Short mmCIF file of C-alpha atoms in Angstrom, two decimals:
data_model
loop_
_atom_site.label_atom_id
_atom_site.label_comp_id
_atom_site.label_asym_id
_atom_site.label_seq_id
_atom_site.Cartn_x
_atom_site.Cartn_y
_atom_site.Cartn_z
CA MET A 1 -43.10 1.52 -20.94
CA GLN A 2 -41.29 -0.37 -23.66
CA ARG A 3 -38.15 1.17 -25.13
CA PRO A 4 -35.26 -0.24 -27.15
CA LEU A 5 -33.06 -2.33 -24.88
CA GLY A 6 -30.12 0.07 -25.23
CA ALA A 7 -32.24 2.87 -23.77
CA GLN A 8 -33.59 0.62 -21.02
CA ILE A 9 -30.05 -0.27 -20.01
CA SER A 10 -29.19 3.41 -19.56
CA HIS A 11 -32.20 3.88 -17.28
CA ALA A 12 -31.33 0.71 -15.37
CA LEU A 13 -27.76 1.92 -14.82
CA LYS A 14 -28.97 5.33 -13.63
CA ALA A 15 -31.36 3.69 -11.18
CA ARG A 16 -28.41 1.71 -9.84
CA GLY A 17 -26.30 4.79 -9.14
CA VAL A 18 -24.28 5.12 -12.36
CA GLU A 19 -23.58 8.77 -13.15
CA VAL A 20 -20.79 8.68 -15.76
CA ILE A 21 -19.94 6.45 -18.72
CA PHE A 22 -16.69 6.61 -20.69
CA GLY A 23 -16.67 5.45 -24.26
CA ILE A 24 -16.79 5.98 -28.01
CA PRO A 25 -19.98 5.56 -30.08
CA GLY A 26 -19.82 3.51 -33.25
CA VAL A 27 -22.16 2.09 -35.83
CA HIS A 28 -22.66 -1.13 -33.85
CA ASN A 29 -23.30 0.37 -30.41
CA ILE A 30 -25.34 3.50 -31.19
CA GLU A 31 -28.42 1.92 -29.58
CA MET A 32 -26.53 1.96 -26.29
CA TYR A 33 -26.42 5.75 -26.64
CA ARG A 34 -30.13 6.23 -27.30
CA GLY A 35 -31.12 6.65 -23.66
CA ILE A 36 -28.01 8.16 -22.03
CA GLU A 37 -29.15 11.80 -21.98
CA GLU A 38 -32.77 10.88 -21.23
CA ALA A 39 -31.60 8.87 -18.22
CA GLY A 40 -29.42 11.75 -17.01
CA ILE A 41 -26.08 9.98 -17.36
CA ARG A 42 -23.00 11.95 -18.36
CA HIS A 43 -20.92 10.55 -21.21
CA VAL A 44 -17.19 11.31 -21.57
CA LEU A 45 -15.87 10.87 -25.10
CA ALA A 46 -12.48 9.15 -25.17
CA ARG A 47 -10.12 9.23 -28.14
CA HIS A 48 -9.35 5.50 -28.03
CA GLU A 49 -11.09 2.59 -26.31
CA GLN A 50 -7.99 1.87 -24.23
CA GLY A 51 -8.30 5.41 -22.92
CA ALA A 52 -11.98 4.85 -22.13
CA GLY A 53 -11.08 1.76 -20.12
CA PHE A 54 -8.35 3.58 -18.20
CA MET A 55 -10.72 6.49 -17.52
CA ALA A 56 -13.27 4.06 -16.06
CA ASP A 57 -10.46 2.59 -13.92
CA GLY A 58 -9.38 6.03 -12.66
CA TYR A 59 -12.97 7.01 -11.97
CA ALA A 60 -13.52 3.85 -9.94
CA ARG A 61 -10.35 4.29 -7.89
CA ALA A 62 -11.13 7.93 -7.16
CA SER A 63 -14.84 7.58 -6.40
CA GLY A 64 -15.03 4.14 -4.81
CA ARG A 65 -17.87 3.35 -7.23
CA PRO A 66 -17.78 1.15 -10.34
CA GLY A 67 -16.40 2.71 -13.51
CA LEU A 68 -18.29 1.97 -16.73
CA CYS A 69 -17.19 2.05 -20.35
CA TYR A 70 -19.21 1.59 -23.54
CA LEU A 71 -17.36 -0.24 -26.31
CA ILE A 72 -18.01 -1.32 -29.86
CA THR A 73 -17.82 -4.81 -31.36
CA GLY A 74 -14.49 -6.46 -32.15
CA PRO A 75 -11.56 -4.02 -32.31
CA GLY A 76 -13.21 -1.55 -29.95
CA PHE A 77 -13.53 -4.18 -27.25
CA LEU A 78 -10.04 -5.51 -27.93
CA ASN A 79 -8.59 -2.01 -27.67
CA ALA A 80 -9.95 -1.84 -24.13
CA THR A 81 -8.69 -5.23 -22.97
CA THR A 82 -5.34 -3.77 -21.86
CA ALA A 83 -7.20 -1.47 -19.49
CA LEU A 84 -9.43 -4.31 -18.31
CA GLY A 85 -6.37 -6.43 -17.61
CA GLN A 86 -4.94 -3.60 -15.52
CA ALA A 87 -8.19 -3.33 -13.56
CA TYR A 88 -8.10 -7.08 -12.92
CA SER A 89 -4.59 -7.09 -11.49
CA ASP A 90 -5.22 -4.03 -9.30
CA SER A 91 -8.69 -5.08 -8.08
CA VAL A 92 -10.65 -2.21 -9.65
CA PRO A 93 -14.43 -2.42 -10.28
CA VAL A 94 -14.78 -1.70 -14.02
CA LEU A 95 -17.81 -2.83 -16.02
CA ALA A 96 -17.44 -2.97 -19.80
CA LEU A 97 -20.60 -3.05 -21.92
CA ALA A 98 -19.87 -3.90 -25.54
CA SER A 99 -21.97 -4.55 -28.60
CA CYS A 100 -21.39 -7.87 -30.35
CA LEU A 101 -22.49 -9.56 -33.55
CA ASP A 102 -25.73 -11.55 -33.46
CA GLU A 103 -24.24 -14.63 -35.10
CA THR A 104 -20.71 -15.59 -36.10
CA ALA A 105 -20.70 -19.38 -36.51
CA HIS A 106 -22.35 -19.41 -39.94
CA ARG A 107 -22.10 -15.90 -41.36
CA ARG A 108 -18.62 -14.67 -42.22
CA GLY A 109 -17.09 -11.40 -43.38
CA GLN A 110 -19.13 -9.13 -41.12
CA LEU A 111 -17.87 -5.76 -39.96
CA HIS A 112 -15.76 -6.06 -36.78
CA GLN A 113 -16.07 -9.86 -36.80
CA MET A 114 -13.70 -11.88 -34.66
CA LEU A 115 -13.57 -15.51 -33.66
CA ASP A 116 -14.50 -15.20 -29.98
CA GLN A 117 -15.15 -11.76 -28.50
CA VAL A 118 -16.62 -13.18 -25.29
CA GLY A 119 -13.62 -15.47 -24.88
CA ALA A 120 -11.24 -12.54 -25.35
CA GLY A 121 -12.93 -10.86 -22.41
CA ARG A 122 -12.48 -13.93 -20.25
CA ALA A 123 -8.71 -13.63 -20.68
CA VAL A 124 -8.62 -10.33 -18.76
CA CYS A 125 -11.86 -10.09 -16.78
CA ASP A 126 -13.33 -11.83 -13.77
CA TRP A 127 -16.04 -12.98 -16.16
CA SER A 128 -17.23 -12.17 -19.66
CA GLU A 129 -20.74 -13.15 -20.81
CA GLU A 130 -23.13 -12.52 -23.69
CA ALA A 131 -26.63 -11.26 -22.81
CA ARG A 132 -29.02 -12.44 -25.53
CA THR A 133 -32.22 -11.27 -23.86
CA PRO A 134 -33.24 -8.18 -21.86
CA SER A 135 -33.62 -10.22 -18.68
CA ALA A 136 -30.10 -11.60 -19.14
CA ALA A 137 -28.73 -8.08 -19.66
CA TYR A 138 -30.40 -6.77 -16.51
CA GLY A 139 -29.44 -9.84 -14.53
CA LEU A 140 -25.77 -9.66 -15.53
CA ILE A 141 -25.61 -5.94 -14.71
CA ASP A 142 -27.04 -6.64 -11.25
CA ARG A 143 -24.68 -9.58 -10.81
CA ALA A 144 -21.69 -7.41 -11.65
CA LEU A 145 -22.70 -4.56 -9.33
CA THR A 146 -23.47 -6.98 -6.49
CA GLU A 147 -20.12 -8.72 -6.85
CA PHE A 148 -18.31 -5.36 -6.88
CA ALA A 149 -19.92 -4.60 -3.51
CA THR A 150 -19.47 -7.98 -1.86
CA ARG A 151 -16.17 -9.48 -2.97
CA ARG A 152 -12.78 -8.60 -4.39
CA ALA A 153 -13.46 -6.06 -7.14
CA ARG A 154 -12.42 -7.15 -10.60
CA PRO A 155 -13.65 -6.13 -14.06
CA LYS A 156 -16.60 -7.76 -15.78
CA ALA A 157 -17.63 -7.66 -19.46
CA ILE A 158 -21.17 -7.91 -20.83
CA HIS A 159 -21.62 -8.36 -24.58
CA LEU A 160 -24.93 -7.24 -26.13
CA PRO A 161 -26.06 -8.44 -29.60
CA ILE A 162 -26.75 -5.58 -32.01
CA THR A 163 -30.29 -6.68 -32.89
CA ALA A 164 -31.22 -7.13 -29.22
CA LEU A 165 -30.00 -3.62 -28.40
CA GLY A 166 -32.44 -2.11 -30.90
CA ALA A 167 -35.42 -4.33 -30.09
CA LEU A 168 -38.18 -3.13 -27.77
CA ALA A 169 -37.87 -4.33 -24.19
CA GLU A 170 -39.63 -3.95 -20.89
CA PRO A 171 -37.89 -1.84 -18.23
CA ALA A 172 -35.41 -3.41 -15.86
CA PRO A 173 -36.73 -4.47 -12.48
CA ALA A 174 -36.16 -2.10 -9.58
CA PRO A 175 -32.66 -2.30 -8.11
CA ARG A 176 -32.13 -4.24 -4.94
CA ALA A 177 -29.84 -3.20 -2.11
CA ALA A 178 -26.59 -5.16 -2.17
CA PRO A 179 -24.96 -6.40 1.03
CA GLY A 180 -21.54 -5.10 1.92
CA LEU A 181 -18.17 -6.82 2.09
CA PRO A 182 -17.95 -9.86 4.37
CA GLU A 183 -16.76 -8.90 7.83
CA VAL A 184 -14.39 -10.78 10.07
CA GLY A 185 -16.37 -12.50 12.78
CA PHE A 186 -15.85 -12.04 16.52
CA ALA A 187 -13.74 -15.18 16.79
CA GLY A 188 -11.43 -14.07 13.99
CA MET A 189 -11.08 -10.59 15.43
CA THR A 190 -10.30 -11.99 18.85
CA ARG A 191 -7.63 -14.27 17.39
CA VAL A 192 -5.88 -11.35 15.69
CA VAL A 193 -6.07 -9.10 18.76
CA GLU A 194 -4.74 -11.80 21.09
CA ALA A 195 -1.89 -12.60 18.71
CA VAL A 196 -0.86 -8.94 18.45
CA LEU A 197 -0.98 -8.36 22.21
CA ALA A 198 1.00 -11.55 22.87
CA ALA A 199 3.75 -10.69 20.39
CA GLU A 200 6.94 -9.00 21.55
CA ARG A 201 7.68 -7.35 18.17
CA PRO A 202 4.48 -7.20 16.10
CA LEU A 203 4.60 -5.78 12.58
CA PHE A 204 1.66 -4.63 10.46
CA ILE A 205 1.69 -4.51 6.65
CA PHE A 206 -1.14 -2.41 5.25
CA GLY A 207 -2.29 -2.79 1.65
CA GLY A 208 -4.86 -1.00 -0.43
CA GLY A 209 -7.55 -3.32 0.91
CA ALA A 210 -7.10 -1.80 4.38
CA ARG A 211 -8.09 1.71 3.26
CA GLY A 212 -11.44 1.45 5.05
CA GLY A 213 -9.59 1.46 8.38
CA ALA A 214 -7.31 4.42 7.65
CA ALA A 215 -8.80 6.65 10.33
CA VAL A 216 -7.91 4.28 13.19
CA ILE A 217 -4.49 3.06 12.03
CA PRO A 218 -2.43 5.71 13.92
CA ASP A 219 -4.25 4.91 17.18
CA LEU A 220 -3.92 1.18 16.58
CA LEU A 221 -0.16 1.43 16.08
CA ARG A 222 0.21 3.53 19.22
CA MET A 223 -1.91 1.14 21.30
CA THR A 224 -0.02 -1.96 20.16
CA GLY A 225 3.52 -0.55 19.94
CA ALA A 226 3.83 -2.25 16.55
CA ALA A 227 5.99 -1.25 13.60
CA SER A 228 4.53 -1.00 10.11
CA PHE A 229 5.07 -1.07 6.37
CA THR A 230 2.64 -0.30 3.58
CA THR A 231 2.57 -1.73 0.10
CA PHE A 232 2.64 0.75 -2.78
CA ALA A 233 -1.16 0.58 -2.94
CA GLY A 234 -1.39 1.26 0.81
CA ARG A 235 0.63 4.46 0.81
CA GLY A 236 -1.04 7.26 2.74
CA LEU A 237 -2.64 4.89 5.26
CA VAL A 238 0.04 5.56 7.88
CA PRO A 239 1.19 9.14 8.63
CA ALA A 240 4.75 9.60 7.38
CA ASP A 241 5.97 10.89 10.76
CA THR A 242 4.79 7.79 12.66
CA PRO A 243 7.93 6.82 14.63
CA LEU A 244 7.84 3.07 13.91
CA HIS A 245 6.73 3.26 10.28
CA PHE A 246 9.15 1.98 7.60
CA GLY A 247 7.15 3.42 4.71
CA ALA A 248 6.43 1.72 1.38
CA MET A 249 9.86 0.15 1.19
CA LEU A 250 9.16 -3.57 1.23
CA ALA A 251 11.04 -3.79 -2.07
CA ARG A 252 14.32 -2.75 -0.47
CA PRO A 253 16.66 -5.79 -0.32
CA ASP A 254 17.29 -5.13 3.37
CA ALA A 255 13.55 -5.10 4.15
CA GLN A 256 13.55 -8.89 4.37
CA ARG A 257 15.96 -8.67 7.32
CA VAL A 258 13.73 -6.11 9.05
CA VAL A 259 10.58 -8.18 8.56
CA ASN A 260 12.32 -11.21 10.06
CA GLU A 261 13.01 -9.26 13.25
CA ALA A 262 9.26 -9.44 13.95
CA ASP A 263 7.76 -12.36 15.83
CA LEU A 264 4.34 -11.69 14.26
CA VAL A 265 3.37 -10.16 10.93
CA VAL A 266 -0.23 -9.12 10.30
CA ALA A 267 -0.82 -8.47 6.60
CA LEU A 268 -4.05 -6.63 5.93
CA GLY A 269 -5.59 -6.23 2.49
CA CYS A 270 -2.46 -6.92 0.47
CA GLU A 271 -1.27 -9.63 -1.90
CA LEU A 272 2.48 -9.40 -1.16
CA THR A 273 3.34 -10.53 -4.66
CA GLU A 274 6.28 -9.78 -6.94
CA VAL A 275 5.04 -6.27 -7.80
CA ASP A 276 4.86 -5.41 -4.08
CA LEU A 277 8.23 -6.88 -3.14
CA TRP A 278 10.32 -7.22 -6.33
CA ARG A 279 11.36 -10.63 -5.09
CA ALA A 280 9.63 -13.99 -5.08
CA ASP A 281 8.03 -13.67 -1.63
CA LEU A 282 8.21 -11.83 1.67
CA GLY A 283 10.91 -14.19 2.93
CA TYR A 284 9.42 -14.35 6.41
CA ASP A 285 9.64 -17.54 8.46
CA GLY A 286 7.70 -16.55 11.58
CA ARG A 287 4.01 -16.41 12.39
CA MET A 288 1.94 -14.44 9.90
CA ILE A 289 -1.80 -13.74 9.93
CA ARG A 290 -3.31 -12.56 6.65
CA VAL A 291 -6.62 -10.70 6.55
CA ASP A 292 -8.32 -10.38 3.16
CA ILE A 293 -11.71 -10.67 1.47
CA ASP A 294 -10.17 -12.97 -1.16
CA PRO A 295 -9.89 -16.55 0.16
CA GLU A 296 -7.27 -17.33 -2.49
CA LEU A 297 -4.79 -15.17 -0.56
CA LEU A 298 -5.41 -16.82 2.80
CA THR A 299 -2.69 -19.43 2.74
CA GLY A 300 -1.44 -20.51 6.13
CA GLU A 301 -3.08 -18.69 9.03
CA GLY A 302 -5.70 -16.52 7.36
CA VAL A 303 -8.81 -14.61 8.34
CA GLN A 304 -11.35 -13.85 5.65
CA GLY A 305 -13.14 -10.53 5.73
CA ASP A 306 -12.87 -6.82 5.16
CA ALA A 307 -9.51 -5.62 6.54
CA GLY A 308 -10.78 -2.06 7.05
CA ALA A 309 -13.72 -3.20 9.16
CA LEU A 310 -11.41 -5.43 11.20
CA LEU A 311 -9.09 -2.51 11.93
CA ARG A 312 -12.01 -0.42 13.15
CA ALA A 313 -13.13 -3.27 15.42
CA MET A 314 -9.61 -3.76 16.77
CA ALA A 315 -9.38 -0.07 17.66
CA VAL A 316 -12.37 -0.59 19.95
CA ALA A 317 -11.45 -4.02 21.30
CA ILE A 318 -7.82 -3.36 22.24
CA PRO A 319 -8.43 -0.44 24.67
CA ALA A 320 -11.04 -2.59 26.38
CA ARG A 321 -8.37 -5.23 27.05
CA THR A 322 -5.23 -3.31 27.91
CA GLU A 323 -3.54 0.05 28.27
CA ASP A 324 -1.32 1.41 25.48
CA ARG A 325 1.86 -0.63 25.17
CA ALA A 326 5.35 0.78 25.09
CA PRO A 327 6.93 0.78 21.61
CA CYS A 328 8.05 -2.73 20.71
CA TRP A 329 10.68 -1.44 18.25
CA ASP A 330 13.48 1.12 18.51
CA ALA A 331 12.35 4.34 16.83
CA THR A 332 15.96 5.48 16.39
CA GLU A 333 16.82 2.31 14.49
CA VAL A 334 13.71 2.65 12.31
CA ALA A 335 14.63 6.24 11.42
CA ALA A 336 18.24 5.30 10.62
CA THR A 337 17.09 2.42 8.42
CA LYS A 338 14.80 4.72 6.45
CA VAL A 339 17.60 7.26 5.94
CA ARG A 340 19.85 4.51 4.61
CA TRP A 341 17.18 3.18 2.26
CA ARG A 342 16.42 6.66 0.92
CA ALA A 343 20.10 7.16 0.16
CA GLU A 344 20.11 3.87 -1.75
CA ILE A 345 17.17 4.97 -3.90
CA ALA A 346 18.74 8.36 -4.61
CA ALA A 347 21.94 6.63 -5.72
CA GLU A 348 20.08 4.13 -7.89
CA ARG A 349 18.18 6.87 -9.73
CA PRO A 350 20.41 9.97 -9.83
CA GLY A 351 18.75 13.35 -10.09
CA LEU A 352 15.26 12.24 -9.16
CA ALA A 353 15.22 12.69 -5.38
CA SER A 354 15.49 16.48 -5.50
CA VAL A 355 12.75 16.80 -8.12
CA ILE A 356 10.50 14.52 -6.10
CA ALA A 357 11.11 16.63 -2.99
CA ALA A 358 10.23 19.81 -4.89
CA LEU A 359 6.96 18.37 -6.13
CA GLN A 360 6.07 16.93 -2.75
CA ALA A 361 6.51 20.39 -1.19
CA VAL A 362 4.00 22.03 -3.53
CA MET A 363 1.43 19.23 -3.72
CA PRO A 364 -1.89 19.85 -1.91
CA GLU A 365 -2.62 17.36 0.84
CA ASP A 366 -5.84 16.26 -0.85
CA ALA A 367 -4.24 15.72 -4.25
CA MET A 368 -4.84 12.40 -5.97
CA ILE A 369 -1.98 11.21 -8.17
CA PHE A 370 -2.07 8.78 -11.09
CA SER A 371 1.31 7.59 -12.34
CA ASP A 372 2.58 5.61 -15.29
CA MET A 373 5.31 3.03 -15.63
CA THR A 374 8.27 5.42 -15.55
CA GLN A 375 11.51 5.75 -13.60
CA PHE A 376 10.22 8.89 -11.93
CA ALA A 377 7.26 7.00 -10.48
CA TYR A 378 9.38 4.01 -9.45
CA ALA A 379 11.50 6.27 -7.27
CA ALA A 380 8.57 8.33 -6.02
CA LEU A 381 6.62 5.27 -4.89
CA GLU A 382 9.31 4.73 -2.25
CA LEU A 383 10.51 8.28 -1.58
CA TRP A 384 7.32 10.35 -1.67
CA ASP A 385 5.60 10.28 1.73
CA LEU A 386 1.88 10.81 1.28
CA PRO A 387 -0.26 12.61 3.86
CA GLN A 388 -2.64 10.27 5.60
CA GLY A 389 -5.73 9.64 3.52
CA ALA A 390 -4.09 10.75 0.29
CA ALA A 391 -4.03 8.36 -2.62
CA TRP A 392 -1.55 7.52 -5.36
CA HIS A 393 -2.70 5.13 -8.06
CA HIS A 394 -0.15 3.20 -10.09
CA PRO A 395 -0.61 0.41 -12.67
CA SER A 396 1.19 -2.07 -10.47
CA GLY A 397 0.20 -5.57 -11.48
CA PHE A 398 -0.33 -5.58 -15.24
CA GLY A 399 2.18 -2.75 -15.57
CA THR A 400 0.59 -0.98 -18.52
CA LEU A 401 2.17 2.00 -20.24
CA GLY A 402 -0.19 4.85 -21.06
CA TYR A 403 -2.21 4.54 -17.84
CA ALA A 404 -1.60 7.86 -16.11
CA LEU A 405 -3.23 10.46 -18.38
CA PRO A 406 -6.60 8.78 -19.06
CA ALA A 407 -6.85 7.42 -15.51
CA ALA A 408 -6.23 10.92 -14.15
CA ILE A 409 -9.01 12.21 -16.42
CA GLY A 410 -11.35 9.64 -14.91
CA GLY A 411 -10.18 10.60 -11.43
CA SER A 412 -10.77 14.29 -12.15
CA VAL A 413 -14.30 13.58 -13.36
CA ALA A 414 -14.97 11.65 -10.15
CA ARG A 415 -13.63 14.45 -7.90
CA PRO A 416 -14.68 17.78 -9.45
CA GLY A 417 -12.90 20.72 -7.87
CA LEU A 418 -10.29 18.59 -6.09
CA PRO A 419 -6.64 18.45 -7.22
CA THR A 420 -5.66 15.56 -9.48
CA VAL A 421 -2.25 14.95 -11.08
CA ALA A 422 -0.90 12.73 -13.84
CA ILE A 423 2.76 11.64 -13.85
CA ALA A 424 4.13 9.93 -16.96
CA GLY A 425 7.35 9.24 -18.77
CA ASP A 426 8.06 10.61 -22.23
CA TYR A 427 7.58 7.20 -23.85
CA GLY A 428 4.54 6.00 -21.93
CA LEU A 429 2.69 9.29 -22.40
CA GLN A 430 2.66 8.72 -26.14
CA TYR A 431 0.62 5.51 -25.77
CA THR A 432 -2.49 7.52 -24.85
CA LEU A 433 -1.46 11.11 -25.63
CA PRO A 434 -4.61 11.80 -27.74
CA GLU A 435 -6.64 11.68 -24.51
CA LEU A 436 -5.21 15.14 -23.88
CA GLY A 437 -7.99 16.25 -26.24
CA THR A 438 -10.57 14.81 -23.84
CA ALA A 439 -8.98 16.63 -20.89
CA VAL A 440 -9.07 19.93 -22.81
CA GLU A 441 -12.65 19.29 -23.88
CA LEU A 442 -13.65 18.78 -20.25
CA GLY A 443 -11.78 21.88 -19.08
CA LEU A 444 -9.84 19.98 -16.42
CA SER A 445 -7.31 21.82 -14.24
CA LEU A 446 -4.97 18.87 -14.55
CA PRO A 447 -1.17 19.08 -14.20
CA ILE A 448 0.41 16.46 -16.47
CA LEU A 449 4.00 15.96 -15.31
CA VAL A 450 6.18 14.37 -17.98
CA TRP A 451 9.60 13.00 -17.07
CA ASP A 452 11.47 13.34 -20.36
CA ASN A 453 14.83 11.57 -20.42
CA SER A 454 14.49 10.96 -24.19
CA GLU A 455 14.88 7.22 -23.82
CA LEU A 456 13.53 4.07 -22.25
CA GLY A 457 15.70 4.67 -19.20
CA GLU A 458 14.60 1.69 -17.12
CA ILE A 459 15.16 -0.71 -20.01
CA ARG A 460 18.53 0.83 -20.80
CA ASP A 461 19.62 0.38 -17.19
CA ALA A 462 18.38 -3.22 -17.20
CA MET A 463 20.35 -3.97 -20.36
CA VAL A 464 23.50 -2.44 -18.92
CA GLY A 465 23.00 -4.41 -15.70
CA ALA A 466 22.68 -7.61 -17.73
CA GLN A 467 25.80 -6.71 -19.77
CA ILE A 468 23.75 -6.25 -22.94
CA ALA A 469 24.69 -3.38 -25.21
CA PRO A 470 21.73 -0.95 -25.00
CA ASN A 471 19.63 -1.38 -28.13
CA ALA A 472 16.31 0.14 -29.27
CA VAL A 473 16.00 2.30 -26.15
CA VAL A 474 16.20 5.74 -27.80
CA ALA A 475 13.28 7.16 -29.79
CA ARG A 476 12.77 10.57 -31.33
CA ASN A 477 10.33 12.48 -29.15
CA PRO A 478 7.90 15.09 -30.42
CA ASP A 479 7.97 18.68 -29.20
CA PHE A 480 5.74 18.06 -26.19
CA ILE A 481 5.25 21.78 -25.55
CA ALA A 482 4.07 22.47 -29.10
CA LEU A 483 1.95 19.32 -29.09
CA ALA A 484 0.16 20.29 -25.89
CA LYS A 485 -0.61 23.73 -27.26
CA ALA A 486 -1.90 22.19 -30.50
CA TYR A 487 -4.51 20.36 -28.42
CA GLY A 488 -5.46 23.60 -26.68
CA ALA A 489 -3.70 22.77 -23.43
CA ARG A 490 -1.19 24.91 -21.56
CA ALA A 491 2.46 23.90 -21.40
CA ALA A 492 5.52 24.69 -19.30
CA GLN A 493 9.15 23.65 -19.30
CA PRO A 494 10.68 24.65 -15.96
CA GLY A 495 14.44 24.74 -15.62
CA THR A 496 14.64 24.92 -11.83
CA SER A 497 12.81 23.46 -8.85
CA VAL A 498 11.33 26.86 -8.05
CA GLU A 499 9.96 27.17 -11.58
CA LEU A 500 8.60 23.64 -11.33
CA LYS A 501 6.73 24.46 -8.13
CA ASP A 502 5.28 27.61 -9.69
CA ALA A 503 4.17 25.73 -12.81
CA VAL A 504 2.38 23.05 -10.78
CA ALA A 505 0.68 25.60 -8.53
CA GLU A 506 -0.58 27.52 -11.56
CA ALA A 507 -1.78 24.35 -13.26
CA PHE A 508 -4.21 23.59 -10.43
CA HIS A 509 -6.08 26.81 -11.23
CA ALA A 510 -5.82 26.83 -15.03
CA PRO A 511 -9.00 26.42 -17.14
CA VAL A 512 -7.40 23.62 -19.18
CA PRO A 513 -4.79 20.94 -18.46
CA THR A 514 -1.11 21.90 -18.31
CA LEU A 515 1.64 19.65 -19.66
CA ILE A 516 4.80 20.24 -17.62
CA ARG A 517 7.94 18.81 -19.17
CA MET A 518 10.58 17.79 -16.63
CA ALA A 519 13.87 17.16 -18.41
CA ARG A 520 17.14 15.77 -17.11
CA GLY A 521 19.21 18.55 -15.65
CA LEU A 522 16.30 20.13 -13.81
CA SER A 523 18.01 21.81 -10.87
#
């Protein structure tokens, strides 16, 4: 039967598998809220639209399904564009539905008016379009969900005029099954297999896009005798104790030398950009085969398709062709290289290695971690070996501060009953600190680890390294313990590694989130 379009959209989303929406209601988008409860969709109330966008991002990363956020016209949508930009750079399926004004060319001075809301979305999203009719709204929703399932996932924005949202509309058509990601064909798979088996020192680099093949990666490495790296997004795909695995240390200056010892590099589901390498490029001159669903990344010798599906196919094809090969690299040399690199990191960031080790020892194997742009995370991304299948989500590309807490909330909502952790710095936490109220409201057993060095430590170090007198890198922090308690959360300030472990273990079973302040001098 006919209902206002806002209500019909809720029913359409539910029919297409949407279970949770993050957002903030406002006078312009209340029609979007008319049908949420009737449709059986859960709504999570954020404290700021940027937080709602980050929650949708965290939900998508944790669940593997699209994350949705409801936004209001003008400033509400703009507040979320930072989160949408982060989702774009990290290939996260986030769909933003925002109200918009009916007409802006002639009428001026309207509430929340801006020059080009749709155009603002195009600056940070895969696409941003206005739906002026019910059929356009339903069609754009289906287009977004289909593209999430069949190509590189990037955020989309749909803008809905206020009058259209309140007008009666027919129901959306029944959802159609979407095809999956494109798979590498037999010829492409054969080319990769033959290249690997012909190489004397093959090297695999696994990115986040290879996660669908995680289960077979250990067997594949054993069968081929290859060495491996992961990008930061691919951590957890290779067991840490794999003898020929170099870890997520492509950013080490010496890694370029190691990569050039290979006569074949197979890069699966990774961009290998500046934020993976912290240099202009991989610096490899030999033969490289790249496997990715995004044709833009397939420069040189590339194979388009789902890297995870290819890995699963290779694990079947290789035993049919040959017996397991002897290791093509020296495991003793790999281990020694990793020890040397770890010592470098510990020296670069004094005091962090021991705290990271303490946290790693107490972390459940199925924990999902969301980190912010902070020195603690920068060190941990290289030093913290994840169990296979575990996941650590970091705002790598766009590099947004304030990501960890709201994204962890979204991740917790997606994985009820499973351990989720937020790691933030003292400065970045304050970007989205009010979302602590949402976490308390939801009753999340969420440890929020805050590295408090009372300054912008990374920027200070960069200034010193550039021979610039450190300036504007120290800010007065609030009393984080008192602030957490004011929100109704628990708080702890451990002074030793043992106390830190105890605080984290307790936080996983607490009825509300726990803010754990880790200060310099933690022993």
